[in-house]
PDB file of N, CA and C in Angstrom:
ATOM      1  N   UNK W   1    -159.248 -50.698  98.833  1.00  0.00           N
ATOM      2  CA  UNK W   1    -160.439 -51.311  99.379  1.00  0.00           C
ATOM      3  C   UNK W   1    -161.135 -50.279 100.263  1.00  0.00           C
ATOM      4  N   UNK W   2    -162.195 -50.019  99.865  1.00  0.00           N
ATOM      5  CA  UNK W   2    -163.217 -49.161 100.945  1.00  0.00           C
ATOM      6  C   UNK W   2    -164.402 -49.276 101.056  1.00  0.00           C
ATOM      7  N   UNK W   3    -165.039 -50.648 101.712  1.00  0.00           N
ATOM      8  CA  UNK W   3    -165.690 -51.213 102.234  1.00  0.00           C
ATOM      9  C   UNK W   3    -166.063 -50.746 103.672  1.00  0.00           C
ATOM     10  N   UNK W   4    -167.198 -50.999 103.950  1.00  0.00           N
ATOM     11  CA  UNK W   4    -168.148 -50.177 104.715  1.00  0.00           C
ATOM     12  C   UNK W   4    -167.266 -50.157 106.276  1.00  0.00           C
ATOM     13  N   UNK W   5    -166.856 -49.498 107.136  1.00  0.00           N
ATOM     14  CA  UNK W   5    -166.466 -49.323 108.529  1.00  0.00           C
ATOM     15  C   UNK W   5    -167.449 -49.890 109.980  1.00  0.00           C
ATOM     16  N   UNK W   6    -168.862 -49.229 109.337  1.00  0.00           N
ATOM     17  CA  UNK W   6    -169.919 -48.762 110.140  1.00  0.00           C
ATOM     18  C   UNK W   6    -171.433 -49.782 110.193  1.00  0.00           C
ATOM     19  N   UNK W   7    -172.142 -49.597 110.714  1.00  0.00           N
ATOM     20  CA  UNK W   7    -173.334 -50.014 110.254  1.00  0.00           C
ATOM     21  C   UNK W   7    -173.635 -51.794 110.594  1.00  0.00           C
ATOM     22  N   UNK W   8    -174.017 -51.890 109.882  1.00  0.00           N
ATOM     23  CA  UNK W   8    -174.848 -53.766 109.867  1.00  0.00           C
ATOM     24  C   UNK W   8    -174.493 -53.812 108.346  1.00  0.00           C
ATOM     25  N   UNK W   9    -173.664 -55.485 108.065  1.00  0.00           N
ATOM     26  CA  UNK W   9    -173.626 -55.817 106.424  1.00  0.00           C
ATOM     27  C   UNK W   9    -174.250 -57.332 106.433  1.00  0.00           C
ATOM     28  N   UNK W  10    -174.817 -57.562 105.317  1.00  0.00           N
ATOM     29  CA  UNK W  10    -175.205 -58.855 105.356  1.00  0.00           C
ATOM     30  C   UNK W  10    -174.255 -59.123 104.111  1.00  0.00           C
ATOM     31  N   UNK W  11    -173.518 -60.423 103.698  1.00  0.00           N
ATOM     32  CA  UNK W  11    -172.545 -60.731 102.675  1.00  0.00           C
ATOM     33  C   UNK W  11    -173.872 -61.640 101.607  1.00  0.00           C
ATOM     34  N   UNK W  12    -173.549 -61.328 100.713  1.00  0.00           N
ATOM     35  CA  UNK W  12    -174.276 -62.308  99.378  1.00  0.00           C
ATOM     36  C   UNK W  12    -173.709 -63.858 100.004  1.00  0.00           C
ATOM     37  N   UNK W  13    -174.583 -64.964  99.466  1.00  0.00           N
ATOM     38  CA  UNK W  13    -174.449 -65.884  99.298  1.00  0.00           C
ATOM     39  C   UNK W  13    -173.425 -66.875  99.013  1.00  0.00           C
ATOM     40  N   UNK W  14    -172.782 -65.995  98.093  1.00  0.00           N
ATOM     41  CA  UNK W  14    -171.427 -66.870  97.897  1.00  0.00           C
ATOM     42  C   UNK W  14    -170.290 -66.477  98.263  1.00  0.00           C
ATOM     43  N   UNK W  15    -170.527 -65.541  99.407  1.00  0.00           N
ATOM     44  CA  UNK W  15    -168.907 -65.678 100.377  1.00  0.00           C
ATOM     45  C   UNK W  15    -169.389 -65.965 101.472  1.00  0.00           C
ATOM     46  N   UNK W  16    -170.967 -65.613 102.346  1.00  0.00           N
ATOM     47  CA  UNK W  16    -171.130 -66.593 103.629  1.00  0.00           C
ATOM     48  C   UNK W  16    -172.643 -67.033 103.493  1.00  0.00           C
ATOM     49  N   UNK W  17    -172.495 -68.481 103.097  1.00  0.00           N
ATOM     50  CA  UNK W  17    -173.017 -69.440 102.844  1.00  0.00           C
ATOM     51  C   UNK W  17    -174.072 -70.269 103.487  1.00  0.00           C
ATOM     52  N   UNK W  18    -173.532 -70.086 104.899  1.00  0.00           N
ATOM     53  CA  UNK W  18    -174.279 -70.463 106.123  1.00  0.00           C
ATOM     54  C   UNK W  18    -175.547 -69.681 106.357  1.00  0.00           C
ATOM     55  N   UNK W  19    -176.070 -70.065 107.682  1.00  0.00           N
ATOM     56  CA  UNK W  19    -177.292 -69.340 107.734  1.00  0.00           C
ATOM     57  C   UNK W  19    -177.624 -67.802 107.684  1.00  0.00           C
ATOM     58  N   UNK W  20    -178.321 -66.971 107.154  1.00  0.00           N
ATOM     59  CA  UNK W  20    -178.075 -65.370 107.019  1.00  0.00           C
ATOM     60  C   UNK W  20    -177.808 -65.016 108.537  1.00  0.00           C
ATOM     61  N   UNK W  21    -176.505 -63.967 107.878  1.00  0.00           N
ATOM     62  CA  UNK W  21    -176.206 -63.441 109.341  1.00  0.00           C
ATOM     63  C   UNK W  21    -176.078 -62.007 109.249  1.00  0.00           C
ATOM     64  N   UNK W  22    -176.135 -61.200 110.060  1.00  0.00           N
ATOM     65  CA  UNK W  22    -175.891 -59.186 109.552  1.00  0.00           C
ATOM     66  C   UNK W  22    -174.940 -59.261 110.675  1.00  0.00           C
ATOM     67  N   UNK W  23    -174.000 -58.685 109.916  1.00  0.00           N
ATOM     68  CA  UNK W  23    -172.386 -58.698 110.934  1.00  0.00           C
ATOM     69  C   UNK W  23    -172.399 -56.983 111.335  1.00  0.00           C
ATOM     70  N   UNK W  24    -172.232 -56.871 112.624  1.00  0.00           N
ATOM     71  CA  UNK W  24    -172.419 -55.864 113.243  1.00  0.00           C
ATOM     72  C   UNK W  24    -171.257 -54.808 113.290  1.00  0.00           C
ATOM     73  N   UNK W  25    -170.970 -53.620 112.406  1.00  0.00           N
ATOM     74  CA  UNK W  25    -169.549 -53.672 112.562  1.00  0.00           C
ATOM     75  C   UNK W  25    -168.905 -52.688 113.739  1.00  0.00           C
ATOM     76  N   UNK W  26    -170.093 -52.480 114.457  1.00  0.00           N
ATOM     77  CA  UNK W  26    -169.616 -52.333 116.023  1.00  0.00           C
ATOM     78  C   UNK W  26    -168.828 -53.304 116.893  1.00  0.00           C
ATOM     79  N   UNK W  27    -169.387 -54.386 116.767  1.00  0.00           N
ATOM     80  CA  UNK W  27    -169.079 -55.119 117.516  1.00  0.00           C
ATOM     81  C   UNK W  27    -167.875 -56.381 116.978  1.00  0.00           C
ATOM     82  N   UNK W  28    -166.574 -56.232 118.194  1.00  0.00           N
ATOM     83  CA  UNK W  28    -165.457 -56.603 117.299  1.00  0.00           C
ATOM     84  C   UNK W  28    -165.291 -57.849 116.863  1.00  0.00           C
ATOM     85  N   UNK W  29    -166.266 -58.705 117.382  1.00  0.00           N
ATOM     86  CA  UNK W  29    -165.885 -60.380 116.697  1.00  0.00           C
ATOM     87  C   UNK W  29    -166.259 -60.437 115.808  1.00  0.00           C
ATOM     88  N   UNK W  30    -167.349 -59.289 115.992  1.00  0.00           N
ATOM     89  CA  UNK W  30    -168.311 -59.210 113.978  1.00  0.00           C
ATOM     90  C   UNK W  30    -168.005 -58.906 113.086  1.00  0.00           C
ATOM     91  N   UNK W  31    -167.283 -58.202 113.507  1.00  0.00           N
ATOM     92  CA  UNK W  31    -165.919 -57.469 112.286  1.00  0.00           C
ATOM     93  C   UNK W  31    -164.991 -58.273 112.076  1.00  0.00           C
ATOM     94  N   UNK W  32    -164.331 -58.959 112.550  1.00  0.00           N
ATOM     95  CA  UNK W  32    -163.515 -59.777 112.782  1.00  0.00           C
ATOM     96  C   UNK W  32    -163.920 -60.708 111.793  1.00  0.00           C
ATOM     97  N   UNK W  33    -164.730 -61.784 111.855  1.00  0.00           N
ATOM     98  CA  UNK W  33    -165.485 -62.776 111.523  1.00  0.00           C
ATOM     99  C   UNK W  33    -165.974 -62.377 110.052  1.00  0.00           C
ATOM    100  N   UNK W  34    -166.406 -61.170 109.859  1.00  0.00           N
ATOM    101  CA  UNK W  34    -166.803 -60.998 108.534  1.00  0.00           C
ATOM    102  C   UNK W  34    -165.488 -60.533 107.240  1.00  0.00           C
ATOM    103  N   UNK W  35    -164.384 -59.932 108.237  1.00  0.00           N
ATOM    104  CA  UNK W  35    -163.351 -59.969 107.644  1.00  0.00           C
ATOM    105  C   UNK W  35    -162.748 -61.558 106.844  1.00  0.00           C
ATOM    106  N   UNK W  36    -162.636 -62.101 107.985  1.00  0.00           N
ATOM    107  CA  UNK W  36    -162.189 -63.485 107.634  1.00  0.00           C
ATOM    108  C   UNK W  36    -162.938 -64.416 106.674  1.00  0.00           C
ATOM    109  N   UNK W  37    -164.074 -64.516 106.854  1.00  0.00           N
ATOM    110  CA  UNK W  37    -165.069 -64.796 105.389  1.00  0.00           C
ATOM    111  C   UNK W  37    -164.807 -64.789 104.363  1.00  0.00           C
ATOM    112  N   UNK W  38    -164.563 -63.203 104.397  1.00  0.00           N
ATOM    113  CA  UNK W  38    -164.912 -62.235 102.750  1.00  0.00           C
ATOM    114  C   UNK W  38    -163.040 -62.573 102.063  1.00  0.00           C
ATOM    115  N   UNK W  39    -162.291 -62.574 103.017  1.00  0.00           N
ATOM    116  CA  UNK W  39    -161.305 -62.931 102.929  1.00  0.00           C
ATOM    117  C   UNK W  39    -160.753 -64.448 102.019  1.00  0.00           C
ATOM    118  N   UNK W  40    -161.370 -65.354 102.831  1.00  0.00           N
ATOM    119  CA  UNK W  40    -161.501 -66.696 102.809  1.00  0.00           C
ATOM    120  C   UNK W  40    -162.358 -67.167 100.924  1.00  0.00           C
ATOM    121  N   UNK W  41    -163.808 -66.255 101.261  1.00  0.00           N
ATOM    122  CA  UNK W  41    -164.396 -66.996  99.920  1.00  0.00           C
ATOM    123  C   UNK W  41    -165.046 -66.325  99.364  1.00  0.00           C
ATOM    124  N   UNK W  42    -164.010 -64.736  99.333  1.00  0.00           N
ATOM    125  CA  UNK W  42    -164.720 -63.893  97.859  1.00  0.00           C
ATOM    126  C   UNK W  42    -163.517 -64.285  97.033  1.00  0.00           C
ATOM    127  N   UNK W  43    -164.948 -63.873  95.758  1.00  0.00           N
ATOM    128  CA  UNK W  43    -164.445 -64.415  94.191  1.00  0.00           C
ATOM    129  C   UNK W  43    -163.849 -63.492  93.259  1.00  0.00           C
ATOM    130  N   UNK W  44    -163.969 -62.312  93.840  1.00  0.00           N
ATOM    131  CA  UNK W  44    -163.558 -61.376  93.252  1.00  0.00           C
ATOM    132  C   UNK W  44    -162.994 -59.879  93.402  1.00  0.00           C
ATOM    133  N   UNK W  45    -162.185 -59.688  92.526  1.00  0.00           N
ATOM    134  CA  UNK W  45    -161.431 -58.267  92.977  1.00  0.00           C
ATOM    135  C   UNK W  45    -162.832 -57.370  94.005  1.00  0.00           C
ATOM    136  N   UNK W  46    -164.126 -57.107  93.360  1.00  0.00           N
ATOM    137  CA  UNK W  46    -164.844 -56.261  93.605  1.00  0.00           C
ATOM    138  C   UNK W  46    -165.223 -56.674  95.053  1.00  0.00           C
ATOM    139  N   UNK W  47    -165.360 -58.283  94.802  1.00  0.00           N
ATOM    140  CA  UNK W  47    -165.994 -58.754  96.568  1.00  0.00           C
ATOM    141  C   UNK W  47    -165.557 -58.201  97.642  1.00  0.00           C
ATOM    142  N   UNK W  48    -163.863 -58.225  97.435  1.00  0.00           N
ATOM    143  CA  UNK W  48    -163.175 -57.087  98.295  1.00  0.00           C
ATOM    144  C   UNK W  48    -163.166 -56.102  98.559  1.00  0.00           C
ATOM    145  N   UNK W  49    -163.044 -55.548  97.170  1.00  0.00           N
ATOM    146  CA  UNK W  49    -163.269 -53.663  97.887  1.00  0.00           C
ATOM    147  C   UNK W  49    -164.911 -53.899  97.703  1.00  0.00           C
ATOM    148  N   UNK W  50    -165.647 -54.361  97.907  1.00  0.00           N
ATOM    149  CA  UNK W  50    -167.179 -53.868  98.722  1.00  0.00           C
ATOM    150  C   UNK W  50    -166.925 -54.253 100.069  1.00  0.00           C
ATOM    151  N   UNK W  51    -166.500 -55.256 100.207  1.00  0.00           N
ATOM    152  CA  UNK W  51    -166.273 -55.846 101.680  1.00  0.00           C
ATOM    153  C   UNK W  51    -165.807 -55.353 102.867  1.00  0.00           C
ATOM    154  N   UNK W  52    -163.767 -54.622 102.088  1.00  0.00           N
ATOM    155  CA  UNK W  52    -162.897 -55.134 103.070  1.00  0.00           C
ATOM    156  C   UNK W  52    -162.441 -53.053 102.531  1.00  0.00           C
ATOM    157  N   UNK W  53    -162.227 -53.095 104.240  1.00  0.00           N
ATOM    158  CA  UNK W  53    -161.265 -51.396 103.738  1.00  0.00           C
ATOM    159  C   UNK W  53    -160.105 -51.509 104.677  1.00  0.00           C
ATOM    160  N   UNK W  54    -159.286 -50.948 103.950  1.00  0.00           N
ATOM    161  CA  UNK W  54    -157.856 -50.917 104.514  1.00  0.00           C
ATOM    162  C   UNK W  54    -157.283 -50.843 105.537  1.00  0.00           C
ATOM    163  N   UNK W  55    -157.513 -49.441 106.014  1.00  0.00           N
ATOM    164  CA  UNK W  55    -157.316 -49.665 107.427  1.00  0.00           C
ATOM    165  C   UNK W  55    -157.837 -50.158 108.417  1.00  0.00           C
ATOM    166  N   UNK W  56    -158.712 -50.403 108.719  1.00  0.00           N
ATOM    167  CA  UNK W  56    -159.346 -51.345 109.630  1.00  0.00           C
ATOM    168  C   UNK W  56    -158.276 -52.634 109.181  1.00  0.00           C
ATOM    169  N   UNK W  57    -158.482 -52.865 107.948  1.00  0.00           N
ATOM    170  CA  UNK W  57    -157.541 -54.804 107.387  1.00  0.00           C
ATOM    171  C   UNK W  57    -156.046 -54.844 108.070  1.00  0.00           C
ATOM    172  N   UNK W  58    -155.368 -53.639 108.242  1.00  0.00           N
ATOM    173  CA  UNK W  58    -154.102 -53.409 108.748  1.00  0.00           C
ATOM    174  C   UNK W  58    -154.276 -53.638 110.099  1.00  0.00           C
ATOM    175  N   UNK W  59    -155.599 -52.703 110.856  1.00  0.00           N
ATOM    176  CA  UNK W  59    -155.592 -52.967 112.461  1.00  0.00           C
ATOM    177  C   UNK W  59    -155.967 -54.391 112.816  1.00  0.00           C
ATOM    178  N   UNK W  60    -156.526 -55.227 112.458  1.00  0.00           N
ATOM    179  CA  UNK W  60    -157.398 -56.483 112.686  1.00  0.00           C
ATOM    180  C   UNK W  60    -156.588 -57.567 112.139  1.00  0.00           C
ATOM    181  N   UNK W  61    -155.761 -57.774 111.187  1.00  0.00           N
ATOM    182  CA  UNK W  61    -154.815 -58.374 110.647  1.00  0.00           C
ATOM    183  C   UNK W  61    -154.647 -59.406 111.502  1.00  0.00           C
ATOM    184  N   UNK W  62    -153.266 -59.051 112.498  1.00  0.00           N
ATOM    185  CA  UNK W  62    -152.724 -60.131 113.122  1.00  0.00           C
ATOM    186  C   UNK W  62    -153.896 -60.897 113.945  1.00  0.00           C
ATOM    187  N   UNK W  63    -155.033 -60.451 114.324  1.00  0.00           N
ATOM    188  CA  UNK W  63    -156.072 -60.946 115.145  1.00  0.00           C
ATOM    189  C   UNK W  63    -157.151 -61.889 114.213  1.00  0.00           C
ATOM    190  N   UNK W  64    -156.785 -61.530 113.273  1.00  0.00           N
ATOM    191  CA  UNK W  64    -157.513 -62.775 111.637  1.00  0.00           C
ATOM    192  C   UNK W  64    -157.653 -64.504 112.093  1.00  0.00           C
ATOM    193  N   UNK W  65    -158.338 -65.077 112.101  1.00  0.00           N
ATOM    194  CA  UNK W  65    -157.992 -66.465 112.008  1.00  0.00           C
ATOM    195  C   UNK W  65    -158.141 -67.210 110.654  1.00  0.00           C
ATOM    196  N   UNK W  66    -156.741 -67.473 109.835  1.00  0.00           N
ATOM    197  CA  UNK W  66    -156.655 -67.576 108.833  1.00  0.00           C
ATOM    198  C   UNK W  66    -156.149 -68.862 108.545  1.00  0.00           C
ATOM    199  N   UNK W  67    -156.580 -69.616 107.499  1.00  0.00           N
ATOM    200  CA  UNK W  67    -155.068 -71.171 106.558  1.00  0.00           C
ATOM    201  C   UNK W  67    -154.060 -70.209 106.391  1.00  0.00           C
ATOM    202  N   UNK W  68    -152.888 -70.565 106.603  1.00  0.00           N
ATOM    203  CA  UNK W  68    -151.754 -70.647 106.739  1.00  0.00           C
ATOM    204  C   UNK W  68    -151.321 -70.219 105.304  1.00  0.00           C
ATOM    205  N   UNK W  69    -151.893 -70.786 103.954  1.00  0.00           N
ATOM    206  CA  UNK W  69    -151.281 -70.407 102.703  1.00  0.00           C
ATOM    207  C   UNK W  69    -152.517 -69.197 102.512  1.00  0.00           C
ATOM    208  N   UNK W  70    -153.514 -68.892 102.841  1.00  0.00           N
ATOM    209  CA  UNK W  70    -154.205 -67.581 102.646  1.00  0.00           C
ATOM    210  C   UNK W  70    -153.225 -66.293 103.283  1.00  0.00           C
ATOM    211  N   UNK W  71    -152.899 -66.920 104.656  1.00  0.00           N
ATOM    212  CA  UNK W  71    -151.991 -65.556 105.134  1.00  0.00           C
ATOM    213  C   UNK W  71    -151.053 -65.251 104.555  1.00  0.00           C
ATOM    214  N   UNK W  72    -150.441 -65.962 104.054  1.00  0.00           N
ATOM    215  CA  UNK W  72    -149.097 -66.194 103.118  1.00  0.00           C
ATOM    216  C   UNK W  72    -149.206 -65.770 102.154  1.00  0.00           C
ATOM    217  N   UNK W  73    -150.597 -66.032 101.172  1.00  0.00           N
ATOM    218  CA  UNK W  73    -150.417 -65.276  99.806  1.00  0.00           C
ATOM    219  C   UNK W  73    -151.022 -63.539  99.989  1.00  0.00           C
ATOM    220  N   UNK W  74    -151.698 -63.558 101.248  1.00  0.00           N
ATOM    221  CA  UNK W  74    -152.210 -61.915 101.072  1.00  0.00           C
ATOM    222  C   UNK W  74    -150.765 -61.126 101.735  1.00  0.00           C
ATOM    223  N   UNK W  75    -149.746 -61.696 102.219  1.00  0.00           N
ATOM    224  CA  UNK W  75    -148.568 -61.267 103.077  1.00  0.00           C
ATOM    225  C   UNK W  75    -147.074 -60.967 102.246  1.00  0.00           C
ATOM    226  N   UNK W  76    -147.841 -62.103 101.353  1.00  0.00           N
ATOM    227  CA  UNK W  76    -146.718 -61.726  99.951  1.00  0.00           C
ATOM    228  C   UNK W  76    -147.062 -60.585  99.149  1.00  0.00           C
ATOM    229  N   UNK W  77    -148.428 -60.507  99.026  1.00  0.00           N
ATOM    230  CA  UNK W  77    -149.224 -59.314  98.013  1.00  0.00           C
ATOM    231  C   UNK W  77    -148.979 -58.049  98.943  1.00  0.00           C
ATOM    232  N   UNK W  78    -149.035 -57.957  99.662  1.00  0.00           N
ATOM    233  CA  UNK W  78    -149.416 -56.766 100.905  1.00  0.00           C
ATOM    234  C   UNK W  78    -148.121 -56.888 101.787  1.00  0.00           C
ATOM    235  N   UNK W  79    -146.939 -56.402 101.442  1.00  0.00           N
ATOM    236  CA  UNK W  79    -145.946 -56.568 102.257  1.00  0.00           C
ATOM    237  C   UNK W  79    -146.530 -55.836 103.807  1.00  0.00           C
ATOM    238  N   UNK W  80    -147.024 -54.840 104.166  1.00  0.00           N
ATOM    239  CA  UNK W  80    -147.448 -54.054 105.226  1.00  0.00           C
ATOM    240  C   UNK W  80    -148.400 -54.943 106.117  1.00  0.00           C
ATOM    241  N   UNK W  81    -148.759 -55.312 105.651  1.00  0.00           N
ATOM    242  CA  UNK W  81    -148.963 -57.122 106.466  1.00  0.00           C
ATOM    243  C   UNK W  81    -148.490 -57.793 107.200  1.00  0.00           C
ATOM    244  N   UNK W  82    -147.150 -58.055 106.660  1.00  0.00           N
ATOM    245  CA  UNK W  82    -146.195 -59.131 106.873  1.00  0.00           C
ATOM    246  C   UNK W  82    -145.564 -59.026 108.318  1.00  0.00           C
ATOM    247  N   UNK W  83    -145.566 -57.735 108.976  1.00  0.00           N
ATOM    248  CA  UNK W  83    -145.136 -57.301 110.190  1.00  0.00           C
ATOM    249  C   UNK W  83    -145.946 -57.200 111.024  1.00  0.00           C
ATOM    250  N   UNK W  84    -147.003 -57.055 110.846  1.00  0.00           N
ATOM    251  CA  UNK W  84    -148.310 -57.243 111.981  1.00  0.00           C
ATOM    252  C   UNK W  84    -148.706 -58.704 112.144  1.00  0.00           C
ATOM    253  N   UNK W  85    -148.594 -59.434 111.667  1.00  0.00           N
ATOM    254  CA  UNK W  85    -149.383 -60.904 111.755  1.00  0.00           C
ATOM    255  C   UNK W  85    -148.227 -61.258 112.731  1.00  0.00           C
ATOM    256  N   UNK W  86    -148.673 -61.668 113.829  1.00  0.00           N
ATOM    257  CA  UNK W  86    -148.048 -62.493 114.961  1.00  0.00           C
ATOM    258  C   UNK W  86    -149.114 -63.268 115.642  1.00  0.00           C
ATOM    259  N   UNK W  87    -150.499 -63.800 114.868  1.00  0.00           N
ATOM    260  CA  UNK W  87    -151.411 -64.880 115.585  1.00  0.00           C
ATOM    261  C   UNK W  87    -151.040 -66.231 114.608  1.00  0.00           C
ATOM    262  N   UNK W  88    -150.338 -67.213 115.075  1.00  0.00           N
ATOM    263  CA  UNK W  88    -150.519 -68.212 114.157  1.00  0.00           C
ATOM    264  C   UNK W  88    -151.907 -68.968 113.811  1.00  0.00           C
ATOM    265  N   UNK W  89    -151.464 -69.104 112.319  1.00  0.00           N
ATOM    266  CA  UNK W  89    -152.671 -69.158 111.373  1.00  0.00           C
ATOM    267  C   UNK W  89    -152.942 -71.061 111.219  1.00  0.00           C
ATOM    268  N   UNK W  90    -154.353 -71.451 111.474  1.00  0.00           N
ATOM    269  CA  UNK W  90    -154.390 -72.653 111.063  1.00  0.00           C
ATOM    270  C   UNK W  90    -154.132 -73.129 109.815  1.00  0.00           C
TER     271      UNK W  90
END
């Protein structure tokens, strides 16, 4: 996955749905928040790697607010995961 670090992203339509928003990726709730989204309700392999890049996904991880079987199935896929997540997930 190597999805943008930097800059301002606005997400297409069908992963954030709500009113248009440009997620700031300075600023860390924005990052945060757009992680969890793209996470949540992309449709596709590609949605991700445009979205989501790795390392940053490793640092921000446990700080995710995630369902409980989303953390679970990206924790099973991504063992390197599995040791950072210590925020319980709704």
């Amino acid at each position: 996955m190597n999805g943008p670090t930097t800059g301002s992203v606005t997400l297409p339509r069908h992963i954030d749905w709500g009113p248009r928003y440009v997620y700031d990726l300075a600023d860390e709730a924005d990052f945060r928040l757009m992680y969890e989204r793209v996470i949540r309700e992309a449709q596709t392999r590609d949605d991700l790697k445009t979205y989501l890049h790795t390392t940053p996904l490793r640092e921000v991880w446990r700080d995710l607010f995630l369902p409980s079987p989303i953390r679970a199935a990206w924790e099973a896929r991504f063992s390197e995961l599995r040791g950072s997540s210590t925020t319980a997930a709704a």
